[in-house]
mmCIF file of C-alpha atoms and ligand atoms in Angstrom:
data_model
loop_
_atom_site.group_PDB
_atom_site.id
_atom_site.type_symbol
_atom_site.label_atom_id
_atom_site.label_comp_id
_atom_site.label_asym_id
_atom_site.label_seq_id
_atom_site.Cartn_x
_atom_site.Cartn_y
_atom_site.Cartn_z
ATOM 1 C CA MET T 1 26.278 -11.971 24.297
ATOM 2 C CA ARG T 2 22.624 -11.407 22.588
ATOM 3 C CA PHE T 3 22.549 -9.066 19.728
ATOM 4 C CA GLN T 4 18.759 -8.949 19.092
ATOM 5 C CA SER T 5 15.564 -9.523 21.301
ATOM 6 C CA SER T 6 13.561 -12.758 20.881
ATOM 7 C CA LYS T 7 10.847 -11.012 19.036
ATOM 8 C CA MET T 8 13.357 -10.103 16.450
ATOM 9 C CA ASN T 9 14.137 -13.591 16.017
ATOM 10 C CA GLN T 10 10.361 -14.219 15.264
ATOM 11 C CA ILE T 11 10.455 -12.147 12.008
ATOM 12 C CA PRO T 12 10.401 -14.470 9.229
ATOM 13 C CA PRO T 13 13.120 -14.463 6.650
ATOM 14 C CA TYR T 14 12.410 -11.650 4.345
ATOM 15 C CA MET T 15 10.744 -13.251 1.153
ATOM 16 C CA PHE T 16 12.266 -10.628 -1.248
ATOM 17 C CA ALA T 17 15.752 -11.019 -0.113
ATOM 18 C CA GLU T 18 16.327 -14.461 -1.792
ATOM 19 C CA PHE T 19 14.954 -12.858 -5.052
ATOM 20 C CA ALA T 20 17.378 -9.984 -4.556
ATOM 21 C CA ARG T 21 20.208 -12.414 -4.408
ATOM 22 C CA LYS T 22 19.086 -14.171 -7.531
ATOM 23 C CA LYS T 23 18.640 -10.956 -9.315
ATOM 24 C CA ALA T 24 22.197 -9.771 -8.431
ATOM 25 C CA ARG T 25 23.640 -12.970 -9.727
ATOM 26 C CA MET T 26 21.861 -12.920 -13.003
ATOM 27 C CA ILE T 27 22.974 -9.261 -13.605
ATOM 28 C CA ALA T 28 26.537 -10.271 -12.654
ATOM 29 C CA ASP T 29 26.072 -13.023 -15.335
ATOM 30 C CA GLY T 30 25.502 -10.304 -17.853
ATOM 31 C CA ILE T 31 21.676 -10.764 -18.025
ATOM 32 C CA ASP T 32 19.311 -7.812 -18.541
ATOM 33 C CA VAL T 33 16.968 -8.345 -15.734
ATOM 34 C CA ILE T 34 13.636 -6.481 -15.828
ATOM 35 C CA ASP T 35 12.231 -6.068 -12.412
ATOM 36 C CA LEU T 36 8.320 -5.919 -12.276
ATOM 37 C CA GLY T 37 8.430 -6.534 -8.638
ATOM 38 C CA ILE T 38 9.209 -2.850 -7.840
ATOM 39 C CA GLY T 39 6.488 -0.751 -6.428
ATOM 40 C CA ASP T 40 8.063 2.548 -6.736
ATOM 41 C CA PRO T 41 6.625 4.787 -9.612
ATOM 42 C CA ASP T 42 9.065 5.642 -12.404
ATOM 43 C CA LEU T 43 7.088 8.809 -13.250
ATOM 44 C CA PRO T 44 8.566 11.982 -12.068
ATOM 45 C CA THR T 45 7.327 14.113 -9.195
ATOM 46 C CA PRO T 46 5.420 16.927 -10.759
ATOM 47 C CA GLN T 47 7.698 19.782 -11.064
ATOM 48 C CA HIS T 48 5.517 22.500 -9.212
ATOM 49 C CA ILE T 49 5.870 20.023 -6.269
ATOM 50 C CA VAL T 50 9.647 19.898 -6.500
ATOM 51 C CA ASP T 51 9.836 23.710 -7.085
ATOM 52 C CA LYS T 52 7.850 24.298 -3.687
ATOM 53 C CA LEU T 53 10.201 22.048 -1.842
ATOM 54 C CA ILE T 54 13.317 23.994 -3.150
ATOM 55 C CA GLU T 55 11.658 27.324 -2.309
ATOM 56 C CA GLU T 56 10.650 26.413 1.140
ATOM 57 C CA SER T 57 14.199 24.839 1.872
ATOM 58 C CA GLY T 58 15.669 28.367 1.461
ATOM 59 C CA ASN T 59 13.728 29.781 4.397
ATOM 60 C CA PRO T 60 15.768 29.399 7.517
ATOM 61 C CA LYS T 61 12.709 29.022 9.978
ATOM 62 C CA ASN T 62 11.841 25.930 7.948
ATOM 63 C CA LEU T 63 14.995 24.189 8.940
ATOM 64 C CA LYS T 64 14.051 23.884 12.581
ATOM 65 C CA TYR T 65 12.518 21.011 14.362
ATOM 66 C CA PRO T 66 8.950 20.563 13.127
ATOM 67 C CA SER T 67 5.803 20.482 15.084
ATOM 68 C CA PHE T 68 4.744 17.078 16.569
ATOM 69 C CA LEU T 69 1.262 16.914 14.998
ATOM 70 C CA GLY T 70 2.540 18.109 11.678
ATOM 71 C CA HIS T 71 2.589 21.772 9.993
ATOM 72 C CA PRO T 72 -0.526 23.275 10.369
ATOM 73 C CA GLU T 73 -0.572 24.162 6.375
ATOM 74 C CA PHE T 74 -0.246 20.460 5.729
ATOM 75 C CA ARG T 75 -2.969 19.331 7.953
ATOM 76 C CA LYS T 76 -5.437 22.091 6.522
ATOM 77 C CA ALA T 77 -4.621 20.718 3.061
ATOM 78 C CA VAL T 78 -5.513 17.240 4.084
ATOM 79 C CA SER T 79 -8.599 18.443 5.652
ATOM 80 C CA ASP T 80 -9.427 20.376 2.477
ATOM 81 C CA PHE T 81 -8.788 17.241 0.297
ATOM 82 C CA TYR T 82 -11.169 15.320 2.350
ATOM 83 C CA GLN T 83 -13.750 17.859 1.978
ATOM 84 C CA ARG T 84 -13.438 18.269 -1.858
ATOM 85 C CA GLN T 85 -12.874 14.588 -2.672
ATOM 86 C CA PHE T 86 -15.126 12.675 -0.069
ATOM 87 C CA ASN T 87 -17.251 15.318 1.427
ATOM 88 C CA VAL T 88 -15.913 14.595 4.793
ATOM 89 C CA ASP T 89 -15.352 16.909 7.445
ATOM 90 C CA LEU T 90 -12.047 16.715 9.610
ATOM 91 C CA ASP T 91 -10.631 18.798 12.313
ATOM 92 C CA PRO T 92 -7.036 19.527 11.298
ATOM 93 C CA ASP T 93 -6.142 20.011 15.059
ATOM 94 C CA THR T 94 -7.527 16.807 16.431
ATOM 95 C CA GLU T 95 -8.500 14.485 13.482
ATOM 96 C CA ILE T 96 -5.271 14.729 11.374
ATOM 97 C CA LEU T 97 -1.779 13.618 12.038
ATOM 98 C CA ALA T 98 1.337 14.094 9.627
ATOM 99 C CA LEU T 99 3.351 10.920 9.162
ATOM 100 C CA ILE T 100 6.823 10.246 7.803
ATOM 101 C CA GLY T 101 5.381 8.231 5.142
ATOM 102 C CA SER T 102 2.206 6.218 5.901
ATOM 103 C CA LYS T 103 4.316 3.144 6.443
ATOM 104 C CA GLU T 104 5.747 4.937 9.672
ATOM 105 C CA GLY T 105 2.298 5.439 10.865
ATOM 106 C CA ILE T 106 1.235 1.807 9.994
ATOM 107 C CA ALA T 107 4.278 0.385 11.911
ATOM 108 C CA HIS T 108 3.684 2.651 14.887
ATOM 109 C CA ILE T 109 -0.235 2.324 15.160
ATOM 110 C CA VAL T 110 0.253 -1.479 16.121
ATOM 111 C CA PRO T 111 2.068 -0.954 19.585
ATOM 112 C CA THR T 112 -0.060 2.023 20.031
ATOM 113 C CA ILE T 113 -3.333 0.020 20.039
ATOM 114 C CA ILE T 114 -2.539 -3.434 21.013
ATOM 115 C CA ASP T 115 -1.156 -5.280 24.173
ATOM 116 C CA PRO T 116 1.070 -8.353 23.707
ATOM 117 C CA GLY T 117 -1.253 -11.202 22.879
ATOM 118 C CA ASP T 118 -3.991 -9.317 21.317
ATOM 119 C CA TYR T 119 -5.015 -10.357 17.804
ATOM 120 C CA VAL T 120 -4.433 -8.145 14.711
ATOM 121 C CA LEU T 121 -6.651 -8.839 11.765
ATOM 122 C CA LEU T 122 -4.913 -8.366 8.409
ATOM 123 C CA PRO T 123 -5.433 -9.015 4.928
ATOM 124 C CA ASP T 124 -3.913 -12.163 3.312
ATOM 125 C CA PRO T 125 -2.307 -11.532 0.991
ATOM 126 C CA GLY T 126 -1.268 -8.157 2.225
ATOM 127 C CA TYR T 127 1.279 -5.481 2.537
ATOM 128 C CA PRO T 128 3.814 -7.184 4.540
ATOM 129 C CA PRO T 129 4.401 -4.305 7.271
ATOM 130 C CA TYR T 130 1.136 -5.090 8.728
ATOM 131 C CA ARG T 131 2.282 -8.448 9.731
ATOM 132 C CA MET T 132 5.764 -7.528 10.786
ATOM 133 C CA ALA T 133 4.463 -4.651 12.987
ATOM 134 C CA ALA T 134 2.079 -7.172 14.732
ATOM 135 C CA TYR T 135 5.108 -9.481 15.377
ATOM 136 C CA LEU T 136 7.156 -6.550 16.656
ATOM 137 C CA ALA T 137 4.330 -5.683 19.098
ATOM 138 C CA GLN T 138 4.062 -9.221 20.159
ATOM 139 C CA GLY T 139 0.565 -9.571 18.998
ATOM 140 C CA GLN T 140 -1.058 -12.468 17.354
ATOM 141 C CA VAL T 141 -1.796 -12.342 13.788
ATOM 142 C CA HIS T 142 -5.033 -13.501 12.133
ATOM 143 C CA GLY T 143 -5.047 -13.478 8.224
ATOM 144 C CA MET T 144 -8.453 -12.597 6.601
ATOM 145 C CA PRO T 145 -8.264 -14.575 3.207
ATOM 146 C CA LEU T 146 -8.708 -12.489 0.189
ATOM 147 C CA LEU T 147 -10.267 -14.833 -2.431
ATOM 148 C CA LYS T 148 -11.201 -14.408 -5.807
ATOM 149 C CA GLU T 149 -14.704 -15.845 -5.168
ATOM 150 C CA ASN T 150 -15.272 -13.039 -2.700
ATOM 151 C CA GLN T 151 -13.857 -10.257 -5.095
ATOM 152 C CA PHE T 152 -10.726 -10.268 -2.775
ATOM 153 C CA GLN T 153 -12.516 -8.842 0.076
ATOM 154 C CA PRO T 154 -12.415 -10.365 3.626
ATOM 155 C CA LEU T 155 -15.573 -12.105 5.108
ATOM 156 C CA PHE T 156 -15.964 -10.820 8.679
ATOM 157 C CA THR T 157 -18.263 -13.620 9.417
ATOM 158 C CA GLU T 158 -15.581 -16.104 8.896
ATOM 159 C CA ILE T 159 -13.350 -14.793 11.594
ATOM 160 C CA PRO T 160 -13.442 -17.452 14.646
ATOM 161 C CA GLU T 161 -15.301 -16.407 17.691
ATOM 162 C CA ASP T 162 -12.123 -16.356 19.811
ATOM 163 C CA VAL T 163 -10.095 -14.448 17.495
ATOM 164 C CA LYS T 164 -12.867 -11.737 17.198
ATOM 165 C CA HIS T 165 -12.929 -11.347 20.955
ATOM 166 C CA ALA T 166 -9.104 -10.936 21.331
ATOM 167 C CA ALA T 167 -8.748 -8.669 18.326
ATOM 168 C CA THR T 168 -8.097 -5.033 19.047
ATOM 169 C CA LEU T 169 -6.993 -3.885 15.540
ATOM 170 C CA MET T 170 -7.772 -4.637 11.971
ATOM 171 C CA PHE T 171 -6.080 -3.539 8.828
ATOM 172 C CA LEU T 172 -7.836 -3.225 5.477
ATOM 173 C CA ASN T 173 -6.411 -1.804 2.131
ATOM 174 C CA PHE T 174 -8.432 -0.915 -0.757
ATOM 175 C CA PRO T 175 -7.615 -0.401 -3.539
ATOM 176 C CA GLY T 176 -5.199 -3.091 -2.366
ATOM 177 C CA ASN T 177 -1.752 -4.098 -2.710
ATOM 178 C CA PRO T 178 -1.076 -6.835 -3.938
ATOM 179 C CA THR T 179 -4.563 -7.749 -5.341
ATOM 180 C CA ALA T 180 -5.513 -4.445 -6.807
ATOM 181 C CA ALA T 181 -9.264 -5.073 -5.540
ATOM 182 C CA ALA T 182 -11.337 -2.280 -4.877
ATOM 183 C CA VAL T 183 -14.610 -1.789 -2.867
ATOM 184 C CA ASP T 184 -17.596 0.381 -2.567
ATOM 185 C CA LEU T 185 -18.616 2.485 0.456
ATOM 186 C CA GLY T 186 -21.121 -0.469 1.366
ATOM 187 C CA PHE T 187 -18.016 -2.575 2.193
ATOM 188 C CA PHE T 188 -16.809 0.092 4.435
ATOM 189 C CA LYS T 189 -20.101 0.361 6.033
ATOM 190 C CA GLU T 190 -20.057 -3.349 6.862
ATOM 191 C CA ALA T 191 -16.351 -3.108 8.235
ATOM 192 C CA VAL T 192 -17.469 -0.246 10.521
ATOM 193 C CA ALA T 193 -20.424 -2.144 11.749
ATOM 194 C CA PHE T 194 -18.523 -5.233 12.423
ATOM 195 C CA ALA T 195 -15.656 -3.305 14.331
ATOM 196 C CA SER T 196 -18.162 -1.295 16.239
ATOM 197 C CA SER T 197 -19.706 -4.461 17.457
ATOM 198 C CA HIS T 198 -16.543 -6.139 18.497
ATOM 199 C CA GLN T 199 -14.686 -2.904 19.597
ATOM 200 C CA ILE T 200 -11.841 -3.357 17.160
ATOM 201 C CA VAL T 201 -10.046 -0.268 15.733
ATOM 202 C CA ILE T 202 -9.847 -0.268 11.912
ATOM 203 C CA ALA T 203 -6.858 1.126 10.275
ATOM 204 C CA HIS T 204 -7.598 1.578 6.670
ATOM 205 C CA ASP T 205 -4.601 1.878 4.364
ATOM 206 C CA ALA T 206 -5.703 4.149 1.459
ATOM 207 C CA ALA T 207 -2.167 4.283 -0.212
ATOM 208 C CA TYR T 208 -3.868 3.860 -3.698
ATOM 209 C CA ASN T 209 -7.044 5.984 -3.273
ATOM 210 C CA MET T 210 -6.203 8.359 -5.995
ATOM 211 C CA VAL T 211 -4.608 5.698 -8.394
ATOM 212 C CA THR T 212 -7.859 4.566 -10.236
ATOM 213 C CA PHE T 213 -9.056 3.773 -13.616
ATOM 214 C CA GLN T 214 -12.065 3.085 -15.467
ATOM 215 C CA GLY T 215 -14.086 5.862 -13.997
ATOM 216 C CA TYR T 216 -13.829 4.384 -10.567
ATOM 217 C CA LYS T 217 -13.747 6.801 -7.545
ATOM 218 C CA ALA T 218 -12.387 5.090 -4.299
ATOM 219 C CA PRO T 219 -14.395 5.792 -1.286
ATOM 220 C CA SER T 220 -12.918 6.723 2.078
ATOM 221 C CA ILE T 221 -13.872 4.734 5.040
ATOM 222 C CA MET T 222 -14.555 8.012 6.678
ATOM 223 C CA GLN T 223 -17.571 8.360 4.789
ATOM 224 C CA ALA T 224 -19.225 5.477 6.453
ATOM 225 C CA GLU T 225 -21.406 6.315 9.217
ATOM 226 C CA GLY T 226 -19.790 5.872 12.603
ATOM 227 C CA ALA T 227 -16.448 5.497 10.911
ATOM 228 C CA LYS T 228 -14.902 8.325 13.299
ATOM 229 C CA GLU T 229 -15.740 6.190 16.331
ATOM 230 C CA VAL T 230 -13.697 3.123 15.465
ATOM 231 C CA ALA T 231 -11.530 3.910 12.341
ATOM 232 C CA VAL T 232 -8.501 5.894 11.066
ATOM 233 C CA GLU T 233 -7.382 6.085 7.503
ATOM 234 C CA PHE T 234 -3.954 6.331 6.364
ATOM 235 C CA GLY T 235 -3.158 8.453 3.353
ATOM 236 C CA SER T 236 -0.038 8.937 1.337
ATOM 237 C CA LEU T 237 1.282 11.355 -1.283
ATOM 238 C CA SER T 238 3.742 8.643 -2.258
ATOM 239 C CA LYS T 239 1.701 6.913 -5.073
ATOM 240 C CA THR T 240 -0.603 9.878 -5.774
ATOM 241 C CA TYR T 241 2.039 12.166 -6.660
ATOM 242 C CA SER T 242 4.977 9.917 -7.401
ATOM 243 C CA MET T 243 6.549 11.270 -4.209
ATOM 244 C CA THR T 244 7.925 7.917 -2.557
ATOM 245 C CA GLY T 245 11.195 9.555 -1.621
ATOM 246 C CA PHE T 246 9.652 12.580 0.269
ATOM 247 C CA ARG T 247 8.241 10.213 2.955
ATOM 248 C CA ILE T 248 5.076 12.087 3.572
ATOM 249 C CA GLY T 249 1.636 10.747 4.474
ATOM 250 C CA TYR T 250 -1.026 11.269 7.338
ATOM 251 C CA ALA T 251 -3.501 9.698 9.623
ATOM 252 C CA VAL T 252 -6.927 10.763 9.900
ATOM 253 C CA GLY T 253 -10.019 9.878 11.911
ATOM 254 C CA ASN T 254 -10.828 8.769 15.317
ATOM 255 C CA LYS T 255 -9.515 11.461 17.807
ATOM 256 C CA GLU T 256 -8.450 9.032 20.499
ATOM 257 C CA VAL T 257 -6.277 7.012 18.057
ATOM 258 C CA ILE T 258 -4.818 10.161 16.511
ATOM 259 C CA LYS T 259 -4.030 11.454 19.929
ATOM 260 C CA ALA T 260 -2.481 8.254 20.980
ATOM 261 C CA LEU T 261 -0.433 7.875 17.790
ATOM 262 C CA SER T 262 0.720 11.266 18.222
ATOM 263 C CA VAL T 263 1.986 10.590 21.928
ATOM 264 C CA TYR T 264 3.889 7.447 20.529
ATOM 265 C CA LYS T 265 5.458 9.247 17.758
ATOM 266 C CA SER T 266 6.464 12.202 19.823
ATOM 267 C CA ASN T 267 8.628 9.929 21.967
ATOM 268 C CA THR T 268 10.144 8.259 18.714
ATOM 269 C CA ASP T 269 10.374 10.948 15.971
ATOM 270 C CA THR T 270 9.923 14.690 15.374
ATOM 271 C CA GLY T 271 7.929 14.717 12.368
ATOM 272 C CA GLN T 272 8.825 15.371 8.631
ATOM 273 C CA PHE T 273 11.219 18.151 7.347
ATOM 274 C CA THR T 274 8.988 21.230 7.267
ATOM 275 C CA PRO T 275 9.755 22.177 3.424
ATOM 276 C CA ILE T 276 8.542 18.592 2.598
ATOM 277 C CA GLN T 277 5.293 19.081 4.415
ATOM 278 C CA LEU T 278 4.853 22.385 2.736
ATOM 279 C CA ALA T 279 5.531 20.905 -0.786
ATOM 280 C CA ALA T 280 3.098 18.205 0.042
ATOM 281 C CA ALA T 281 0.465 20.891 1.089
ATOM 282 C CA HIS T 282 1.118 22.722 -2.237
ATOM 283 C CA ALA T 283 0.525 18.917 -4.036
ATOM 284 C CA LEU T 284 -2.876 18.718 -2.399
ATOM 285 C CA ASN T 285 -3.864 22.391 -3.005
ATOM 286 C CA SER T 286 -2.728 22.707 -6.599
ATOM 287 C CA ASP T 287 -4.331 21.606 -9.779
ATOM 288 C CA GLN T 288 -4.967 17.889 -9.682
ATOM 289 C CA ASN T 289 -4.630 17.181 -13.517
ATOM 290 C CA CYS T 290 -1.275 15.635 -12.764
ATOM 291 C CA ILE T 291 -2.967 12.767 -11.171
ATOM 292 C CA LYS T 292 -5.260 12.320 -14.241
ATOM 293 C CA ALA T 293 -2.276 12.442 -16.505
ATOM 294 C CA GLN T 294 -0.302 9.748 -14.454
ATOM 295 C CA ASN T 295 -3.384 7.382 -14.029
ATOM 296 C CA GLU T 296 -3.858 7.500 -17.941
ATOM 297 C CA ILE T 297 -0.118 6.379 -18.432
ATOM 298 C CA TYR T 298 -0.923 3.499 -15.754
ATOM 299 C CA TRP T 299 -4.152 2.519 -17.508
ATOM 300 C CA GLU T 300 -2.460 2.281 -20.797
ATOM 301 C CA ARG T 301 0.344 0.095 -19.397
ATOM 302 C CA MET T 302 -2.251 -1.933 -17.575
ATOM 303 C CA ARG T 303 -4.180 -2.806 -20.896
ATOM 304 C CA PHE T 304 -1.054 -3.510 -22.662
ATOM 305 C CA MET T 305 0.358 -5.866 -20.044
ATOM 306 C CA LEU T 306 -3.163 -7.633 -19.695
ATOM 307 C CA GLU T 307 -3.175 -8.303 -23.686
ATOM 308 C CA GLY T 308 0.359 -9.643 -23.276
ATOM 309 C CA LEU T 309 -0.630 -12.176 -20.410
ATOM 310 C CA LYS T 310 -3.609 -13.308 -22.457
ATOM 311 C CA ALA T 311 -1.358 -14.282 -25.288
ATOM 312 C CA ILE T 312 0.001 -16.968 -22.938
ATOM 313 C CA ASP T 313 -3.266 -17.856 -21.503
ATOM 314 C CA ILE T 314 -3.167 -15.784 -18.273
ATOM 315 C CA HIS T 315 -6.421 -14.033 -17.655
ATOM 316 C CA ALA T 316 -6.221 -11.205 -15.060
ATOM 317 C CA GLU T 317 -8.789 -8.703 -14.305
ATOM 318 C CA ALA T 318 -8.393 -5.247 -15.201
ATOM 319 C CA PRO T 319 -8.134 -3.274 -11.852
ATOM 320 C CA LEU T 320 -10.048 -0.371 -10.779
ATOM 321 C CA GLY T 321 -6.955 0.757 -8.718
ATOM 322 C CA SER T 322 -3.486 0.494 -7.795
ATOM 323 C CA PHE T 323 -0.568 -0.014 -10.251
ATOM 324 C CA PHE T 324 -0.590 -3.831 -9.874
ATOM 325 C CA ILE T 325 -1.910 -6.686 -11.922
ATOM 326 C CA TRP T 326 -2.780 -9.791 -9.720
ATOM 327 C CA ALA T 327 -2.749 -12.752 -12.075
ATOM 328 C CA PRO T 328 -3.278 -16.289 -11.534
ATOM 329 C CA THR T 329 -0.180 -18.575 -11.960
ATOM 330 C CA PRO T 330 -0.623 -21.197 -14.792
ATOM 331 C CA GLU T 331 -1.951 -24.651 -13.442
ATOM 332 C CA ARG T 332 0.558 -26.856 -12.258
ATOM 333 C CA TYR T 333 2.985 -24.098 -11.241
ATOM 334 C CA THR T 334 3.039 -22.925 -7.534
ATOM 335 C CA SER T 335 3.687 -19.048 -7.058
ATOM 336 C CA SER T 336 7.264 -19.590 -6.523
ATOM 337 C CA GLU T 337 7.941 -22.111 -9.276
ATOM 338 C CA PHE T 338 6.308 -19.667 -11.729
ATOM 339 C CA ALA T 339 8.233 -16.804 -10.532
ATOM 340 C CA ASP T 340 11.602 -18.819 -10.884
ATOM 341 C CA ALA T 341 10.630 -19.958 -14.186
ATOM 342 C CA VAL T 342 9.854 -16.519 -15.537
ATOM 343 C CA LEU T 343 12.990 -15.251 -14.199
ATOM 344 C CA GLU T 344 15.118 -18.115 -15.534
ATOM 345 C CA GLN T 345 13.606 -18.098 -18.952
ATOM 346 C CA THR T 346 13.017 -14.504 -19.431
ATOM 347 C CA GLY T 347 15.330 -12.335 -16.971
ATOM 348 C CA VAL T 348 11.860 -10.755 -15.714
ATOM 349 C CA ILE T 349 10.876 -10.675 -12.042
ATOM 350 C CA VAL T 350 7.512 -11.122 -10.979
ATOM 351 C CA THR T 351 6.633 -11.272 -7.463
ATOM 352 C CA PRO T 352 5.274 -14.609 -6.252
ATOM 353 C CA GLY T 353 1.800 -14.238 -4.414
ATOM 354 C CA ASN T 354 2.874 -16.258 -1.438
ATOM 355 C CA ALA T 355 5.140 -13.557 -0.412
ATOM 356 C CA PHE T 356 2.431 -11.771 0.609
ATOM 357 C CA GLY T 357 0.791 -14.383 2.686
ATOM 358 C CA PRO T 358 -0.278 -18.026 2.380
ATOM 359 C CA SER T 359 -3.680 -16.987 0.516
ATOM 360 C CA GLY T 360 -1.448 -15.348 -2.162
ATOM 361 C CA GLU T 361 -0.387 -18.910 -3.321
ATOM 362 C CA GLY T 362 -1.591 -19.469 -6.872
ATOM 363 C CA TYR T 363 -0.990 -15.850 -7.999
ATOM 364 C CA PHE T 364 1.862 -13.570 -9.001
ATOM 365 C CA ARG T 365 1.942 -9.679 -8.807
ATOM 366 C CA ILE T 366 3.237 -7.458 -11.620
ATOM 367 C CA SER T 367 3.956 -3.840 -10.728
ATOM 368 C CA LEU T 368 3.493 -1.234 -13.718
ATOM 369 C CA SER T 369 5.658 1.252 -12.288
ATOM 370 C CA LEU T 370 8.459 1.040 -15.204
ATOM 371 C CA PRO T 371 8.787 3.104 -18.227
ATOM 372 C CA ASN T 372 6.704 1.865 -21.299
ATOM 373 C CA ASP T 373 9.464 0.540 -23.397
ATOM 374 C CA VAL T 374 10.842 -1.705 -20.597
ATOM 375 C CA LEU T 375 7.358 -3.054 -19.909
ATOM 376 C CA TYR T 376 6.925 -3.673 -23.695
ATOM 377 C CA GLU T 377 10.344 -5.684 -23.467
ATOM 378 C CA ALA T 378 9.183 -7.592 -20.561
ATOM 379 C CA VAL T 379 5.710 -8.415 -22.096
ATOM 380 C CA ASN T 380 7.529 -9.471 -25.353
ATOM 381 C CA ARG T 381 10.063 -11.713 -23.593
ATOM 382 C CA ILE T 382 7.271 -13.482 -21.688
ATOM 383 C CA LYS T 383 5.116 -14.044 -24.766
ATOM 384 C CA ASN T 384 7.911 -15.493 -26.636
ATOM 385 C CA ASN T 385 9.811 -17.424 -24.136
ATOM 386 C CA ILE T 386 7.545 -18.729 -21.514
ATOM 387 C CA LYS T 387 6.141 -22.268 -22.537
ATOM 388 C CA ILE T 388 3.242 -22.711 -20.187
ATOM 389 C CA SER T 389 2.120 -26.184 -21.013
ATOM 390 C CA ALA T 390 5.758 -27.782 -21.331
ATOM 391 C CA LYS T 391 6.539 -27.496 -17.729
HETATM 392 C C1 PLP I 401 3.568 2.033 -1.054
HETATM 393 C C2 PLP I 401 2.363 1.583 -0.030
HETATM 394 C C3 PLP I 401 2.287 2.289 1.177
HETATM 395 C C4 PLP I 401 3.189 3.449 1.465
HETATM 396 O O1 PLP I 401 3.663 4.132 1.483
HETATM 397 P P1 PLP I 401 4.655 5.416 2.058
HETATM 398 O O2 PLP I 401 5.492 5.600 1.068
HETATM 399 O O3 PLP I 401 5.125 4.932 3.370
HETATM 400 O O4 PLP I 401 3.399 6.412 2.391
HETATM 401 C C5 PLP I 401 1.508 1.868 2.303
HETATM 402 N N1 PLP I 401 0.519 0.895 1.813
HETATM 403 C C6 PLP I 401 0.767 0.038 0.881
HETATM 404 C C7 PLP I 401 -0.249 -0.942 0.635
HETATM 405 C C8 PLP I 401 1.618 0.476 -0.078
HETATM 406 O O5 PLP I 401 1.758 -0.163 -1.167
#
């Protein structure tokens, strides 16, 4: 008797599972483990959003099946946001689709676009669901290395000819997880030109487009001329408003892709709970100072953590976006060796870079989604206990 398909067997063992086991063992041994691997904001969802959710939940008509494309008020709010933030026009009826968190759309766009055997181009290192969705849809995967010498941006010219011709979908993600790299509009123009000339659909994951620092304003790929012909962009309320548990996001852009994705979705799910969509619309339509306040908190943590790392001779760049620090491991340590050493010597979990793809080797990721006092404690433990030179 078979309990899973052969493609399920292809899914590589989940890297984070081994870490979770180690963490559980240490906690059982009485060690106070600090997990800097968690990418889930500790900051509370702004109260006006929670209040709206409660209010809308009391309305019986909001408790019925939601519409397939998403609530019109939510789609209008996304359209207004794109107009305000990026000066981009989007038709709420044909160019915007509500998602049950952007991860849902990221997983579903792959079988929507590709046939088995097609190549999916994805960032290496990158958010693991891109790769997993490609495996599940029986696609082939080509990782585009994100290297420091290229500002952690992919070089389209390095993609082999045969891969380019067999590719039908490309994921991009800026500001990026795990590298925290950011791009300007010029990069998106280049990506759109490349995708147009090779007839590849671009799926840009913009989960961190509003989590930015140092005066940086993240562009939308939709601002690039011709983007609507080849690209969709995934947006999420999760990181912008600390709404991870709400599960609400959206896809915008190319009409054909939005339509195909909505057909796929209408056969697999029935949309997010209406009060959540209305609370999300309210978040987008209300005063945006909560984002500014949140980013100031992340930036303060960022600076503190970067200083702490410097004290042990680890020099990471101050990011323009995301709540991650992507730092080089000290020489003579692989990513896994370093993550193990930090965990064993300090009880602090950092994520080894190779968990995000082979080009992540030589790096580790720290997430700043923990309260200040916990971060301070983690920095002090690392500063006082990690002996880089004495391996
Ligand atoms: C957190 C995250 C997401 C998404 O989240 P949802 O909660 O599903 O909207 C998407 N992409 C990246 C790179 C992320 O880090």
